[in-house]
Amino acid sequence: MATALEMPRVQSCTVTSCSYNQDGCHAFAISVGGEDGHAQCSTFVEMPTRGGIESMIALVGACQRSDCRHNAELECHAPAIVVSPEQAMADCMTYDPS
């Protein structure tokens, strides 16, 4: 099990419609899920209220994409990830199917 210091960080998120995005992702941690070739940020939420912790840089808490080469035991082992708007609302662009 990884400690919080070993969890990959969200290096950048350009999904400005997400309530956790305030010039970057400020959720405590995100989860990645999705299907059909899209690794979606499951933490994405679109609300008029902005949330998260201003001093926090989000980490990847869980990844349900077991087909990604960075995934081992449903944990992301990439050094960092990038989230961007894609066909889905917020996709993990670091996703690399194995």
PDB file of C-alpha atoms in Angstrom:
ATOM      1  CA  MET A   1       0.000   0.000   0.000  1.00  0.00           C
ATOM      2  CA  ALA A   2       1.330   3.417  -0.958  1.00  0.00           C
ATOM      3  CA  THR A   3       1.570   6.218   1.546  1.00  0.00           C
ATOM      4  CA  ALA A   4       0.246   9.674   0.716  1.00  0.00           C
ATOM      5  CA  LEU A   5       3.800  10.825  -0.022  1.00  0.00           C
ATOM      6  CA  GLU A   6       4.122   8.103  -2.670  1.00  0.00           C
ATOM      7  CA  MET A   7       0.800   8.765  -4.391  1.00  0.00           C
ATOM      8  CA  PRO A   8       1.104  10.401  -7.811  1.00  0.00           C
ATOM      9  CA  ARG A   9       0.023  14.015  -8.002  1.00  0.00           C
ATOM     10  CA  VAL A  10      -2.250  15.636 -10.538  1.00  0.00           C
ATOM     11  CA  GLN A  11       0.436  17.598 -12.352  1.00  0.00           C
ATOM     12  CA  SER A  12      -2.130  19.638 -14.242  1.00  0.00           C
ATOM     13  CA  CYS A  13      -5.849  19.776 -14.870  1.00  0.00           C
ATOM     14  CA  THR A  14      -7.264  22.004 -17.570  1.00  0.00           C
ATOM     15  CA  VAL A  15     -10.923  21.089 -16.978  1.00  0.00           C
ATOM     16  CA  THR A  16     -12.014  24.548 -15.882  1.00  0.00           C
ATOM     17  CA  SER A  17     -15.688  23.522 -15.536  1.00  0.00           C
ATOM     18  CA  CYS A  18     -14.798  21.266 -12.586  1.00  0.00           C
ATOM     19  CA  SER A  19     -15.564  22.750  -9.175  1.00  0.00           C
ATOM     20  CA  TYR A  20     -12.234  21.475  -7.814  1.00  0.00           C
ATOM     21  CA  ASN A  21     -10.254  23.318 -10.497  1.00  0.00           C
ATOM     22  CA  GLN A  22      -9.035  26.683  -9.276  1.00  0.00           C
ATOM     23  CA  ASP A  23      -6.014  27.168 -11.517  1.00  0.00           C
ATOM     24  CA  GLY A  24      -5.274  23.462 -11.040  1.00  0.00           C
ATOM     25  CA  CYS A  25      -6.930  20.615  -9.156  1.00  0.00           C
ATOM     26  CA  HIS A  26      -7.355  21.243  -5.445  1.00  0.00           C
ATOM     27  CA  ALA A  27      -9.286  18.102  -4.463  1.00  0.00           C
ATOM     28  CA  PHE A  28      -7.591  16.154  -1.668  1.00  0.00           C
ATOM     29  CA  ALA A  29      -7.414  13.132  -3.977  1.00  0.00           C
ATOM     30  CA  ILE A  30      -9.093  12.042  -7.193  1.00  0.00           C
ATOM     31  CA  SER A  31     -10.220   8.668  -8.492  1.00  0.00           C
ATOM     32  CA  VAL A  32      -9.907   7.571 -12.101  1.00  0.00           C
ATOM     33  CA  GLY A  33     -12.464   5.255 -13.683  1.00  0.00           C
ATOM     34  CA  GLY A  34     -14.352   5.158 -16.970  1.00  0.00           C
ATOM     35  CA  GLU A  35     -14.675   2.701 -19.805  1.00  0.00           C
ATOM     36  CA  ASP A  36     -14.460   2.427 -23.595  1.00  0.00           C
ATOM     37  CA  GLY A  37     -10.885   3.701 -23.822  1.00  0.00           C
ATOM     38  CA  HIS A  38     -11.518   6.772 -21.667  1.00  0.00           C
ATOM     39  CA  ALA A  39      -9.894   6.996 -18.269  1.00  0.00           C
ATOM     40  CA  GLN A  40     -12.187   9.554 -16.684  1.00  0.00           C
ATOM     41  CA  CYS A  41     -11.654  11.560 -13.536  1.00  0.00           C
ATOM     42  CA  SER A  42     -14.433  10.190 -11.334  1.00  0.00           C
ATOM     43  CA  THR A  43     -14.031  13.137  -8.965  1.00  0.00           C
ATOM     44  CA  PHE A  44     -15.153  15.634 -11.625  1.00  0.00           C
ATOM     45  CA  VAL A  45     -18.084  17.694 -10.368  1.00  0.00           C
ATOM     46  CA  GLU A  46     -19.653  20.660 -12.107  1.00  0.00           C
ATOM     47  CA  MET A  47     -21.322  23.028  -9.634  1.00  0.00           C
ATOM     48  CA  PRO A  48     -21.478  26.802  -9.225  1.00  0.00           C
ATOM     49  CA  THR A  49     -19.633  26.414  -5.903  1.00  0.00           C
ATOM     50  CA  ARG A  50     -15.842  26.039  -5.979  1.00  0.00           C
ATOM     51  CA  GLY A  51     -14.383  23.492  -3.602  1.00  0.00           C
ATOM     52  CA  GLY A  52     -11.210  21.788  -2.555  1.00  0.00           C
ATOM     53  CA  ILE A  53      -8.309  22.895  -0.430  1.00  0.00           C
ATOM     54  CA  GLU A  54      -6.510  25.903  -1.893  1.00  0.00           C
ATOM     55  CA  SER A  55      -3.078  24.837  -0.615  1.00  0.00           C
ATOM     56  CA  MET A  56      -3.546  21.209  -1.756  1.00  0.00           C
ATOM     57  CA  ILE A  57      -2.219  19.719  -4.975  1.00  0.00           C
ATOM     58  CA  ALA A  58      -4.491  16.778  -5.722  1.00  0.00           C
ATOM     59  CA  LEU A  59      -3.191  13.220  -5.580  1.00  0.00           C
ATOM     60  CA  VAL A  60      -4.469  10.108  -7.347  1.00  0.00           C
ATOM     61  CA  GLY A  61      -6.188   8.078  -4.652  1.00  0.00           C
ATOM     62  CA  ALA A  62      -7.510   5.174  -6.740  1.00  0.00           C
ATOM     63  CA  CYS A  63      -7.493   4.037 -10.344  1.00  0.00           C
ATOM     64  CA  GLN A  64     -10.066   1.571 -11.599  1.00  0.00           C
ATOM     65  CA  ARG A  65      -8.388   1.288 -15.006  1.00  0.00           C
ATOM     66  CA  SER A  66      -6.617  -2.032 -14.484  1.00  0.00           C
ATOM     67  CA  ASP A  67      -5.753  -2.061 -18.218  1.00  0.00           C
ATOM     68  CA  CYS A  68      -3.415   0.948 -17.838  1.00  0.00           C
ATOM     69  CA  ARG A  69       0.313   0.212 -17.776  1.00  0.00           C
ATOM     70  CA  HIS A  70       0.683   2.574 -14.777  1.00  0.00           C
ATOM     71  CA  ASN A  71      -1.874   0.590 -12.731  1.00  0.00           C
ATOM     72  CA  ALA A  72      -0.834  -2.072 -10.223  1.00  0.00           C
ATOM     73  CA  GLU A  73      -3.399  -3.453  -7.788  1.00  0.00           C
ATOM     74  CA  LEU A  74      -5.787  -0.565  -8.663  1.00  0.00           C
ATOM     75  CA  GLU A  75      -3.186   2.027  -7.631  1.00  0.00           C
ATOM     76  CA  CYS A  76      -1.605   4.485 -10.055  1.00  0.00           C
ATOM     77  CA  HIS A  77       2.179   4.274 -10.220  1.00  0.00           C
ATOM     78  CA  ALA A  78       2.831   7.031 -12.754  1.00  0.00           C
ATOM     79  CA  PRO A  79       5.058   9.798 -11.374  1.00  0.00           C
ATOM     80  CA  ALA A  80       2.226  12.296 -12.022  1.00  0.00           C
ATOM     81  CA  ILE A  81      -0.860  12.547 -14.225  1.00  0.00           C
ATOM     82  CA  VAL A  82      -2.432  15.148 -16.495  1.00  0.00           C
ATOM     83  CA  VAL A  83      -6.211  15.632 -16.715  1.00  0.00           C
ATOM     84  CA  SER A  84      -7.771  17.434 -19.683  1.00  0.00           C
ATOM     85  CA  PRO A  85     -11.160  17.787 -21.318  1.00  0.00           C
ATOM     86  CA  GLU A  86     -11.541  15.114 -23.965  1.00  0.00           C
ATOM     87  CA  GLN A  87     -14.523  13.189 -25.339  1.00  0.00           C
ATOM     88  CA  ALA A  88     -15.522  12.540 -21.761  1.00  0.00           C
ATOM     89  CA  MET A  89     -15.809  15.466 -19.345  1.00  0.00           C
ATOM     90  CA  ALA A  90     -12.379  15.007 -17.733  1.00  0.00           C
ATOM     91  CA  ASP A  91      -9.948  12.378 -18.962  1.00  0.00           C
ATOM     92  CA  CYS A  92      -6.655  11.164 -17.537  1.00  0.00           C
ATOM     93  CA  MET A  93      -4.304  11.862 -20.427  1.00  0.00           C
ATOM     94  CA  THR A  94      -1.572   9.768 -18.778  1.00  0.00           C
ATOM     95  CA  TYR A  95      -3.702   6.640 -19.300  1.00  0.00           C
ATOM     96  CA  ASP A  96      -1.758   4.163 -21.430  1.00  0.00           C
ATOM     97  CA  PRO A  97      -3.507   0.867 -22.181  1.00  0.00           C
ATOM     98  CA  SER A  98      -1.214  -2.099 -21.720  1.00  0.00           C
TER      99      SER A  98
END
